[in-house]
JSON list of C-alpha atoms in Angstrom, two decimals:
[
{"chain": "A", "resi": 27, "resn": "MET", "atom": "CA", "xyz": [-4.60, -17.75, 8.31]},
{"chain": "A", "resi": 28, "resn": "ILE", "atom": "CA", "xyz": [-2.29, -15.16, 6.65]},
{"chain": "A", "resi": 29, "resn": "LYS", "atom": "CA", "xyz": [-0.54, -12.95, 9.10]},
{"chain": "A", "resi": 30, "resn": "ILE", "atom": "CA", "xyz": [-0.28, -9.31, 8.11]},
{"chain": "A", "resi": 31, "resn": "ALA", "atom": "CA", "xyz": [1.88, -6.44, 9.29]},
{"chain": "A", "resi": 32, "resn": "VAL", "atom": "CA", "xyz": [1.15, -2.89, 8.38]},
{"chain": "A", "resi": 33, "resn": "LEU", "atom": "CA", "xyz": [3.88, -0.16, 8.07]},
{"chain": "A", "resi": 34, "resn": "VAL", "atom": "CA", "xyz": [2.60, 3.36, 8.75]},
{"chain": "A", "resi": 35, "resn": "SER", "atom": "CA", "xyz": [3.94, 6.92, 9.20]},
{"chain": "A", "resi": 36, "resn": "GLY", "atom": "CA", "xyz": [0.79, 9.08, 9.49]},
{"chain": "A", "resi": 37, "resn": "SER", "atom": "CA", "xyz": [-2.89, 9.19, 10.24]},
{"chain": "A", "resi": 38, "resn": "GLY", "atom": "CA", "xyz": [-3.57, 5.64, 9.22]},
{"chain": "A", "resi": 39, "resn": "SER", "atom": "CA", "xyz": [-6.79, 6.03, 7.26]},
{"chain": "A", "resi": 40, "resn": "ASN", "atom": "CA", "xyz": [-5.94, 3.03, 5.00]},
{"chain": "A", "resi": 41, "resn": "LEU", "atom": "CA", "xyz": [-4.96, 1.05, 8.09]},
{"chain": "A", "resi": 42, "resn": "GLN", "atom": "CA", "xyz": [-8.52, 1.88, 9.45]},
{"chain": "A", "resi": 43, "resn": "ALA", "atom": "CA", "xyz": [-9.99, 0.67, 6.19]},
{"chain": "A", "resi": 44, "resn": "LEU", "atom": "CA", "xyz": [-8.16, -2.56, 6.56]},
{"chain": "A", "resi": 45, "resn": "ILE", "atom": "CA", "xyz": [-9.12, -3.04, 10.09]},
{"chain": "A", "resi": 46, "resn": "ASP", "atom": "CA", "xyz": [-12.85, -2.24, 9.27]},
{"chain": "A", "resi": 47, "resn": "ALA", "atom": "CA", "xyz": [-12.79, -4.79, 6.40]},
{"chain": "A", "resi": 48, "resn": "ASN", "atom": "CA", "xyz": [-12.73, -7.88, 8.63]},
{"chain": "A", "resi": 49, "resn": "LEU", "atom": "CA", "xyz": [-10.12, -9.57, 6.47]},
{"chain": "A", "resi": 50, "resn": "SER", "atom": "CA", "xyz": [-9.85, -13.31, 6.39]},
{"chain": "A", "resi": 51, "resn": "GLY", "atom": "CA", "xyz": [-6.20, -12.75, 7.33]},
{"chain": "A", "resi": 52, "resn": "LYS", "atom": "CA", "xyz": [-5.10, -11.31, 10.58]},
{"chain": "A", "resi": 53, "resn": "ILE", "atom": "CA", "xyz": [-3.25, -8.02, 11.27]},
{"chain": "A", "resi": 54, "resn": "VAL", "atom": "CA", "xyz": [-0.79, -9.08, 13.87]},
{"chain": "A", "resi": 55, "resn": "GLY", "atom": "CA", "xyz": [1.26, -5.85, 14.18]},
{"chain": "A", "resi": 56, "resn": "VAL", "atom": "CA", "xyz": [1.73, -2.29, 13.11]},
{"chain": "A", "resi": 57, "resn": "ILE", "atom": "CA", "xyz": [5.16, -0.65, 12.70]},
{"chain": "A", "resi": 58, "resn": "SER", "atom": "CA", "xyz": [5.63, 3.13, 12.60]},
{"chain": "A", "resi": 59, "resn": "ASN", "atom": "CA", "xyz": [8.80, 5.12, 12.13]},
{"chain": "A", "resi": 60, "resn": "LYS", "atom": "CA", "xyz": [7.12, 8.10, 13.76]},
{"chain": "A", "resi": 61, "resn": "PRO", "atom": "CA", "xyz": [6.02, 7.85, 17.38]},
{"chain": "A", "resi": 62, "resn": "GLU", "atom": "CA", "xyz": [3.36, 10.54, 16.87]},
{"chain": "A", "resi": 63, "resn": "ALA", "atom": "CA", "xyz": [1.61, 8.69, 14.08]},
{"chain": "A", "resi": 64, "resn": "TYR", "atom": "CA", "xyz": [-2.11, 8.64, 14.79]},
{"chain": "A", "resi": 65, "resn": "ALA", "atom": "CA", "xyz": [-2.24, 5.15, 13.06]},
{"chain": "A", "resi": 66, "resn": "LEU", "atom": "CA", "xyz": [-0.64, 3.74, 16.20]},
{"chain": "A", "resi": 67, "resn": "GLN", "atom": "CA", "xyz": [-3.76, 4.81, 18.22]},
{"chain": "A", "resi": 68, "resn": "ARG", "atom": "CA", "xyz": [-6.04, 3.17, 15.59]},
{"chain": "A", "resi": 69, "resn": "ALA", "atom": "CA", "xyz": [-4.11, -0.10, 15.87]},
{"chain": "A", "resi": 70, "resn": "GLN", "atom": "CA", "xyz": [-4.12, 0.00, 19.74]},
{"chain": "A", "resi": 71, "resn": "HIS", "atom": "CA", "xyz": [-7.85, 0.65, 19.72]},
{"chain": "A", "resi": 72, "resn": "ALA", "atom": "CA", "xyz": [-8.33, -2.50, 17.62]},
{"chain": "A", "resi": 73, "resn": "GLY", "atom": "CA", "xyz": [-6.18, -4.47, 19.95]},
{"chain": "A", "resi": 74, "resn": "ILE", "atom": "CA", "xyz": [-3.25, -4.79, 17.48]},
{"chain": "A", "resi": 75, "resn": "SER", "atom": "CA", "xyz": [0.35, -4.89, 18.58]},
{"chain": "A", "resi": 76, "resn": "THR", "atom": "CA", "xyz": [2.33, -1.79, 17.79]},
{"chain": "A", "resi": 77, "resn": "VAL", "atom": "CA", "xyz": [6.04, -1.11, 17.58]},
{"chain": "A", "resi": 78, "resn": "ILE", "atom": "CA", "xyz": [7.84, 2.25, 17.00]},
{"chain": "A", "resi": 79, "resn": "ILE", "atom": "CA", "xyz": [11.14, 2.04, 15.15]},
{"chain": "A", "resi": 80, "resn": "GLU", "atom": "CA", "xyz": [12.46, 5.66, 14.67]},
{"chain": "A", "resi": 81, "resn": "HIS", "atom": "CA", "xyz": [14.52, 5.85, 11.57]},
{"chain": "A", "resi": 82, "resn": "LYS", "atom": "CA", "xyz": [16.34, 8.86, 13.09]},
{"chain": "A", "resi": 83, "resn": "GLN", "atom": "CA", "xyz": [17.92, 6.47, 15.56]},
{"chain": "A", "resi": 84, "resn": "PHE", "atom": "CA", "xyz": [19.91, 4.55, 12.96]},
{"chain": "A", "resi": 85, "resn": "PRO", "atom": "CA", "xyz": [23.01, 5.49, 11.10]},
{"chain": "A", "resi": 86, "resn": "ASN", "atom": "CA", "xyz": [21.72, 4.40, 7.74]},
{"chain": "A", "resi": 87, "resn": "ARG", "atom": "CA", "xyz": [18.72, 2.96, 5.86]},
{"chain": "A", "resi": 88, "resn": "GLU", "atom": "CA", "xyz": [20.04, -0.57, 5.82]},
{"chain": "A", "resi": 89, "resn": "ALA", "atom": "CA", "xyz": [20.36, -0.63, 9.72]},
{"chain": "A", "resi": 90, "resn": "PHE", "atom": "CA", "xyz": [16.86, 0.63, 10.14]},
{"chain": "A", "resi": 91, "resn": "ASP", "atom": "CA", "xyz": [15.56, -1.79, 7.72]},
{"chain": "A", "resi": 92, "resn": "ALA", "atom": "CA", "xyz": [17.28, -4.68, 9.42]},
{"chain": "A", "resi": 93, "resn": "VAL", "atom": "CA", "xyz": [15.59, -3.96, 12.70]},
{"chain": "A", "resi": 94, "resn": "MET", "atom": "CA", "xyz": [12.25, -3.70, 11.00]},
{"chain": "A", "resi": 95, "resn": "HIS", "atom": "CA", "xyz": [12.87, -6.98, 9.09]},
{"chain": "A", "resi": 96, "resn": "GLN", "atom": "CA", "xyz": [13.60, -8.71, 12.36]},
{"chain": "A", "resi": 97, "resn": "GLN", "atom": "CA", "xyz": [10.35, -7.46, 13.84]},
{"chain": "A", "resi": 98, "resn": "LEU", "atom": "CA", "xyz": [8.42, -8.87, 10.97]},
{"chain": "A", "resi": 99, "resn": "LEU", "atom": "CA", "xyz": [10.13, -12.15, 11.38]},
{"chain": "A", "resi": 100, "resn": "ASP", "atom": "CA", "xyz": [9.37, -12.22, 15.09]},
{"chain": "A", "resi": 101, "resn": "TRP", "atom": "CA", "xyz": [5.70, -11.78, 14.23]},
{"chain": "A", "resi": 102, "resn": "ASP", "atom": "CA", "xyz": [5.96, -14.67, 11.65]},
{"chain": "A", "resi": 103, "resn": "VAL", "atom": "CA", "xyz": [4.42, -12.27, 9.01]},
{"chain": "A", "resi": 104, "resn": "ASP", "atom": "CA", "xyz": [3.26, -13.64, 5.64]},
{"chain": "A", "resi": 105, "resn": "LEU", "atom": "CA", "xyz": [2.20, -10.25, 4.08]},
{"chain": "A", "resi": 106, "resn": "VAL", "atom": "CA", "xyz": [3.61, -6.68, 4.56]},
{"chain": "A", "resi": 107, "resn": "ILE", "atom": "CA", "xyz": [1.34, -3.75, 3.64]},
{"chain": "A", "resi": 108, "resn": "LEU", "atom": "CA", "xyz": [2.62, -0.22, 3.20]},
{"chain": "A", "resi": 109, "resn": "ALA", "atom": "CA", "xyz": [-0.04, 2.21, 4.31]},
{"chain": "A", "resi": 110, "resn": "GLY", "atom": "CA", "xyz": [1.20, 5.81, 4.14]},
{"chain": "A", "resi": 111, "resn": "PHE", "atom": "CA", "xyz": [4.73, 4.56, 5.13]},
{"chain": "A", "resi": 112, "resn": "MET", "atom": "CA", "xyz": [6.95, 7.52, 4.24]},
{"chain": "A", "resi": 113, "resn": "ARG", "atom": "CA", "xyz": [10.39, 5.83, 3.87]},
{"chain": "A", "resi": 114, "resn": "ILE", "atom": "CA", "xyz": [12.15, 4.52, 0.88]},
{"chain": "A", "resi": 115, "resn": "LEU", "atom": "CA", "xyz": [13.00, 0.93, 1.57]},
{"chain": "A", "resi": 116, "resn": "SER", "atom": "CA", "xyz": [16.47, -0.57, 0.86]},
{"chain": "A", "resi": 117, "resn": "ALA", "atom": "CA", "xyz": [16.88, -2.99, -1.91]},
{"chain": "A", "resi": 118, "resn": "GLY", "atom": "CA", "xyz": [17.77, -5.70, 0.43]},
{"chain": "A", "resi": 119, "resn": "PHE", "atom": "CA", "xyz": [14.69, -5.31, 2.50]},
{"chain": "A", "resi": 120, "resn": "VAL", "atom": "CA", "xyz": [12.38, -5.24, -0.62]},
{"chain": "A", "resi": 121, "resn": "ASN", "atom": "CA", "xyz": [14.17, -8.31, -2.09]},
{"chain": "A", "resi": 122, "resn": "ALA", "atom": "CA", "xyz": [13.60, -10.24, 1.30]},
{"chain": "A", "resi": 123, "resn": "TRP", "atom": "CA", "xyz": [9.89, -9.56, 1.02]},
{"chain": "A", "resi": 124, "resn": "GLN", "atom": "CA", "xyz": [9.50, -9.97, -2.74]},
{"chain": "A", "resi": 125, "resn": "GLY", "atom": "CA", "xyz": [5.96, -11.16, -3.57]},
{"chain": "A", "resi": 126, "resn": "LYS", "atom": "CA", "xyz": [4.95, -10.56, 0.10]},
{"chain": "A", "resi": 127, "resn": "MET", "atom": "CA", "xyz": [4.71, -6.85, 0.22]},
{"chain": "A", "resi": 128, "resn": "VAL", "atom": "CA", "xyz": [2.15, -4.42, -1.34]},
{"chain": "A", "resi": 129, "resn": "ASN", "atom": "CA", "xyz": [1.64, -0.66, -1.61]},
{"chain": "A", "resi": 130, "resn": "ILE", "atom": "CA", "xyz": [-1.01, 1.74, -2.79]},
{"chain": "A", "resi": 131, "resn": "HIS", "atom": "CA", "xyz": [-0.03, 4.65, -5.10]},
{"chain": "A", "resi": 132, "resn": "PRO", "atom": "CA", "xyz": [-2.23, 7.62, -5.98]},
{"chain": "A", "resi": 133, "resn": "SER", "atom": "CA", "xyz": [-2.13, 7.25, -9.79]},
{"chain": "A", "resi": 134, "resn": "LEU", "atom": "CA", "xyz": [-3.09, 4.83, -12.44]},
{"chain": "A", "resi": 135, "resn": "LEU", "atom": "CA", "xyz": [0.27, 3.10, -12.76]},
{"chain": "A", "resi": 136, "resn": "PRO", "atom": "CA", "xyz": [2.44, 3.07, -14.75]},
{"chain": "A", "resi": 137, "resn": "HIS", "atom": "CA", "xyz": [1.45, 6.65, -15.29]},
{"chain": "A", "resi": 138, "resn": "TYR", "atom": "CA", "xyz": [2.74, 9.20, -12.76]},
{"chain": "A", "resi": 139, "resn": "LYS", "atom": "CA", "xyz": [5.21, 7.29, -10.60]},
{"chain": "A", "resi": 140, "resn": "GLY", "atom": "CA", "xyz": [6.53, 9.15, -7.69]},
{"chain": "A", "resi": 141, "resn": "MET", "atom": "CA", "xyz": [5.27, 12.29, -5.99]},
{"chain": "A", "resi": 142, "resn": "HIS", "atom": "CA", "xyz": [2.70, 15.05, -6.64]},
{"chain": "A", "resi": 143, "resn": "THR", "atom": "CA", "xyz": [0.49, 12.82, -8.83]},
{"chain": "A", "resi": 144, "resn": "HIS", "atom": "CA", "xyz": [-2.67, 14.86, -8.53]},
{"chain": "A", "resi": 145, "resn": "GLN", "atom": "CA", "xyz": [-1.07, 18.10, -9.66]},
{"chain": "A", "resi": 146, "resn": "ARG", "atom": "CA", "xyz": [0.66, 16.31, -12.51]},
{"chain": "A", "resi": 147, "resn": "VAL", "atom": "CA", "xyz": [-2.61, 14.88, -13.70]},
{"chain": "A", "resi": 148, "resn": "LEU", "atom": "CA", "xyz": [-4.24, 18.36, -13.62]},
{"chain": "A", "resi": 149, "resn": "ASN", "atom": "CA", "xyz": [-1.27, 19.85, -15.41]},
{"chain": "A", "resi": 150, "resn": "THR", "atom": "CA", "xyz": [-1.37, 17.24, -18.20]},
{"chain": "A", "resi": 151, "resn": "GLY", "atom": "CA", "xyz": [-5.22, 17.53, -18.60]},
{"chain": "A", "resi": 152, "resn": "ASP", "atom": "CA", "xyz": [-5.95, 13.85, -18.21]},
{"chain": "A", "resi": 153, "resn": "MET", "atom": "CA", "xyz": [-9.62, 12.92, -18.06]},
{"chain": "A", "resi": 154, "resn": "LEU", "atom": "CA", "xyz": [-9.00, 9.89, -15.72]},
{"chain": "A", "resi": 155, "resn": "HIS", "atom": "CA", "xyz": [-7.11, 9.45, -12.61]},
{"chain": "A", "resi": 156, "resn": "GLY", "atom": "CA", "xyz": [-7.08, 7.02, -9.59]},
{"chain": "A", "resi": 157, "resn": "CYS", "atom": "CA", "xyz": [-5.00, 4.72, -7.48]},
{"chain": "A", "resi": 158, "resn": "THR", "atom": "CA", "xyz": [-3.20, 1.49, -7.86]},
{"chain": "A", "resi": 159, "resn": "VAL", "atom": "CA", "xyz": [-2.40, -1.48, -5.53]},
{"chain": "A", "resi": 160, "resn": "HIS", "atom": "CA", "xyz": [0.79, -3.16, -6.57]},
{"chain": "A", "resi": 161, "resn": "TYR", "atom": "CA", "xyz": [3.48, -5.46, -5.39]},
{"chain": "A", "resi": 162, "resn": "VAL", "atom": "CA", "xyz": [6.58, -3.68, -4.16]},
{"chain": "A", "resi": 163, "resn": "THR", "atom": "CA", "xyz": [9.89, -4.10, -6.03]},
{"chain": "A", "resi": 164, "resn": "ALA", "atom": "CA", "xyz": [13.22, -2.33, -5.82]},
{"chain": "A", "resi": 165, "resn": "GLU", "atom": "CA", "xyz": [12.17, -0.16, -8.69]},
{"chain": "A", "resi": 166, "resn": "LEU", "atom": "CA", "xyz": [9.90, 2.71, -7.63]},
{"chain": "A", "resi": 167, "resn": "ASP", "atom": "CA", "xyz": [6.24, 2.04, -8.23]},
{"chain": "A", "resi": 168, "resn": "ALA", "atom": "CA", "xyz": [7.01, -0.62, -10.82]},
{"chain": "A", "resi": 169, "resn": "GLY", "atom": "CA", "xyz": [5.71, -3.91, -9.33]},
{"chain": "A", "resi": 170, "resn": "GLN", "atom": "CA", "xyz": [2.73, -5.85, -10.71]},
{"chain": "A", "resi": 171, "resn": "ALA", "atom": "CA", "xyz": [-0.44, -3.84, -10.46]},
{"chain": "A", "resi": 172, "resn": "LEU", "atom": "CA", "xyz": [-3.28, -5.83, -8.78]},
{"chain": "A", "resi": 173, "resn": "THR", "atom": "CA", "xyz": [-6.22, -3.38, -8.49]},
{"chain": "A", "resi": 174, "resn": "GLN", "atom": "CA", "xyz": [-7.07, 0.16, -9.49]},
{"chain": "A", "resi": 175, "resn": "GLY", "atom": "CA", "xyz": [-9.69, 2.58, -8.68]},
{"chain": "A", "resi": 176, "resn": "VAL", "atom": "CA", "xyz": [-10.62, 5.08, -11.49]},
{"chain": "A", "resi": 177, "resn": "VAL", "atom": "CA", "xyz": [-12.09, 8.50, -11.08]},
{"chain": "A", "resi": 178, "resn": "GLN", "atom": "CA", "xyz": [-13.08, 11.03, -13.75]},
{"chain": "A", "resi": 179, "resn": "VAL", "atom": "CA", "xyz": [-11.16, 14.34, -13.54]},
{"chain": "A", "resi": 180, "resn": "HIS", "atom": "CA", "xyz": [-13.77, 17.21, -13.43]},
{"chain": "A", "resi": 181, "resn": "LEU", "atom": "CA", "xyz": [-13.26, 20.50, -15.13]},
{"chain": "A", "resi": 182, "resn": "HIS", "atom": "CA", "xyz": [-13.07, 22.46, -11.91]},
{"chain": "A", "resi": 183, "resn": "ASP", "atom": "CA", "xyz": [-11.05, 19.93, -9.94]},
{"chain": "A", "resi": 184, "resn": "THR", "atom": "CA", "xyz": [-8.23, 21.13, -7.58]},
{"chain": "A", "resi": 185, "resn": "VAL", "atom": "CA", "xyz": [-5.54, 19.10, -6.08]},
{"chain": "A", "resi": 186, "resn": "ASP", "atom": "CA", "xyz": [-7.55, 18.89, -2.94]},
{"chain": "A", "resi": 187, "resn": "THR", "atom": "CA", "xyz": [-10.86, 17.81, -4.49]},
{"chain": "A", "resi": 188, "resn": "LEU", "atom": "CA", "xyz": [-9.12, 15.24, -6.71]},
{"chain": "A", "resi": 189, "resn": "ALA", "atom": "CA", "xyz": [-7.06, 13.85, -3.89]},
{"chain": "A", "resi": 190, "resn": "GLU", "atom": "CA", "xyz": [-10.23, 13.44, -1.70]},
{"chain": "A", "resi": 191, "resn": "ARG", "atom": "CA", "xyz": [-11.93, 11.29, -4.28]},
{"chain": "A", "resi": 192, "resn": "VAL", "atom": "CA", "xyz": [-8.89, 9.24, -4.95]},
{"chain": "A", "resi": 193, "resn": "HIS", "atom": "CA", "xyz": [-8.40, 8.73, -1.22]},
{"chain": "A", "resi": 194, "resn": "THR", "atom": "CA", "xyz": [-12.02, 7.51, -0.86]},
{"chain": "A", "resi": 195, "resn": "LEU", "atom": "CA", "xyz": [-11.31, 4.88, -3.55]},
{"chain": "A", "resi": 196, "resn": "GLU", "atom": "CA", "xyz": [-8.07, 3.78, -1.87]},
{"chain": "A", "resi": 197, "resn": "HIS", "atom": "CA", "xyz": [-10.16, 2.79, 1.11]},
{"chain": "A", "resi": 198, "resn": "LEU", "atom": "CA", "xyz": [-12.20, 0.45, -1.20]},
{"chain": "A", "resi": 199, "resn": "ILE", "atom": "CA", "xyz": [-9.61, -1.08, -3.41]},
{"chain": "A", "resi": 200, "resn": "TYR", "atom": "CA", "xyz": [-6.81, -1.73, -0.86]},
{"chain": "A", "resi": 201, "resn": "PRO", "atom": "CA", "xyz": [-8.85, -4.00, 1.41]},
{"chain": "A", "resi": 202, "resn": "GLN", "atom": "CA", "xyz": [-10.17, -5.81, -1.62]},
{"chain": "A", "resi": 203, "resn": "ALA", "atom": "CA", "xyz": [-6.76, -6.51, -3.01]},
{"chain": "A", "resi": 204, "resn": "VAL", "atom": "CA", "xyz": [-5.47, -7.59, 0.37]},
{"chain": "A", "resi": 205, "resn": "GLU", "atom": "CA", "xyz": [-8.43, -9.86, 0.85]},
{"chain": "A", "resi": 206, "resn": "TRP", "atom": "CA", "xyz": [-7.89, -11.48, -2.45]},
{"chain": "A", "resi": 207, "resn": "ILE", "atom": "CA", "xyz": [-4.30, -12.25, -1.35]},
{"chain": "A", "resi": 208, "resn": "CYS", "atom": "CA", "xyz": [-5.39, -13.54, 2.01]},
{"chain": "A", "resi": 209, "resn": "ASN", "atom": "CA", "xyz": [-8.04, -15.94, 0.36]},
{"chain": "A", "resi": 210, "resn": "GLY", "atom": "CA", "xyz": [-5.90, -17.04, -2.53]},
{"chain": "A", "resi": 211, "resn": "THR", "atom": "CA", "xyz": [-7.85, -15.27, -5.26]},
{"chain": "A", "resi": 212, "resn": "ILE", "atom": "CA", "xyz": [-4.53, -13.45, -6.04]},
{"chain": "A", "resi": 213, "resn": "GLN", "atom": "CA", "xyz": [-1.38, -15.52, -5.88]},
{"chain": "A", "resi": 214, "resn": "HIS", "atom": "CA", "xyz": [2.27, -14.44, -6.31]},
{"chain": "A", "resi": 215, "resn": "MET", "atom": "CA", "xyz": [4.06, -17.46, -7.81]},
{"chain": "A", "resi": 216, "resn": "GLU", "atom": "CA", "xyz": [7.71, -18.44, -7.24]},
{"chain": "A", "resi": 217, "resn": "ASN", "atom": "CA", "xyz": [8.45, -17.60, -10.92]},
{"chain": "A", "resi": 218, "resn": "GLY", "atom": "CA", "xyz": [7.28, -14.04, -10.49]},
{"chain": "A", "resi": 219, "resn": "GLN", "atom": "CA", "xyz": [3.95, -14.54, -12.13]},
{"chain": "A", "resi": 220, "resn": "VAL", "atom": "CA", "xyz": [0.76, -13.22, -10.42]},
{"chain": "A", "resi": 221, "resn": "LEU", "atom": "CA", "xyz": [-2.41, -15.24, -10.82]},
{"chain": "A", "resi": 222, "resn": "TYR", "atom": "CA", "xyz": [-5.95, -14.07, -10.40]},
{"chain": "A", "resi": 223, "resn": "LYS", "atom": "CA", "xyz": [-8.45, -16.90, -10.00]},
{"chain": "A", "resi": 224, "resn": "GLY", "atom": "CA", "xyz": [-5.84, -19.25, -11.39]},
{"chain": "A", "resi": 225, "resn": "GLN", "atom": "CA", "xyz": [-5.10, -17.17, -14.45]},
{"chain": "A", "resi": 226, "resn": "VAL", "atom": "CA", "xyz": [-2.08, -14.91, -15.18]},
{"chain": "A", "resi": 227, "resn": "LEU", "atom": "CA", "xyz": [-3.01, -11.38, -14.28]},
{"chain": "A", "resi": 228, "resn": "LYS", "atom": "CA", "xyz": [-2.12, -9.26, -17.28]},
{"chain": "A", "resi": 229, "resn": "GLN", "atom": "CA", "xyz": [-4.02, -6.05, -16.24]},
{"chain": "A", "resi": 230, "resn": "PRO", "atom": "CA", "xyz": [-5.09, -4.75, -12.93]},
{"chain": "A", "resi": 231, "resn": "ILE", "atom": "CA", "xyz": [-8.65, -5.31, -11.87]},
{"chain": "A", "resi": 232, "resn": "GLN", "atom": "CA", "xyz": [-10.32, -1.94, -12.15]},
{"chain": "A", "resi": 233, "resn": "PHE", "atom": "CA", "xyz": [-13.12, -0.38, -10.06]},
{"chain": "A", "resi": 234, "resn": "CYS", "atom": "CA", "xyz": [-14.65, 2.82, -11.36]},
{"chain": "A", "resi": 235, "resn": "LYS", "atom": "CA", "xyz": [-16.28, 5.66, -9.39]},
{"chain": "A", "resi": 236, "resn": "PHE", "atom": "CA", "xyz": [-17.27, 8.57, -11.65]}
]
């Protein structure tokens, strides 16, 4: 059984979606860099171990990441999931977990990397928007995309209405991608290739909700 750790900073709605999904892997621990994160309560309610590692207590990013890395090793983790973890990770940490760490981003990558994706989509006038589960690499939002949720942008959408629909899709596609990793449907190979059902994954698997 794959052992999973989830890194959080906020409310933990994606963590809750993962907990509720009854994955074939096991979430063995949750790490938060913020002691007030409600995600910690969600984890504790589900009987999952929690650790608070406050980034403010460390002199630099590398020192913080080193302590987090050791905690993941102590839990013997196979897969790291970023779920609203609001910290940029050092290249050393990312490289140590290459092919074993995934994130979800609120856009249809490779479009709109970085912040403020909903506003940027509205500014551009795109007809489609969504979210992407991807492997984490040292380059921001550039790892192999695994799954995407696609929504249609409505004429009278605002940042809030668009964000709400995208967030709903996050709770569907994130657990699905993680489950596929847990049961071997998705495999990250040593040569960097990603397989889906034994075939090279060239495009993310898309789920639509118009």
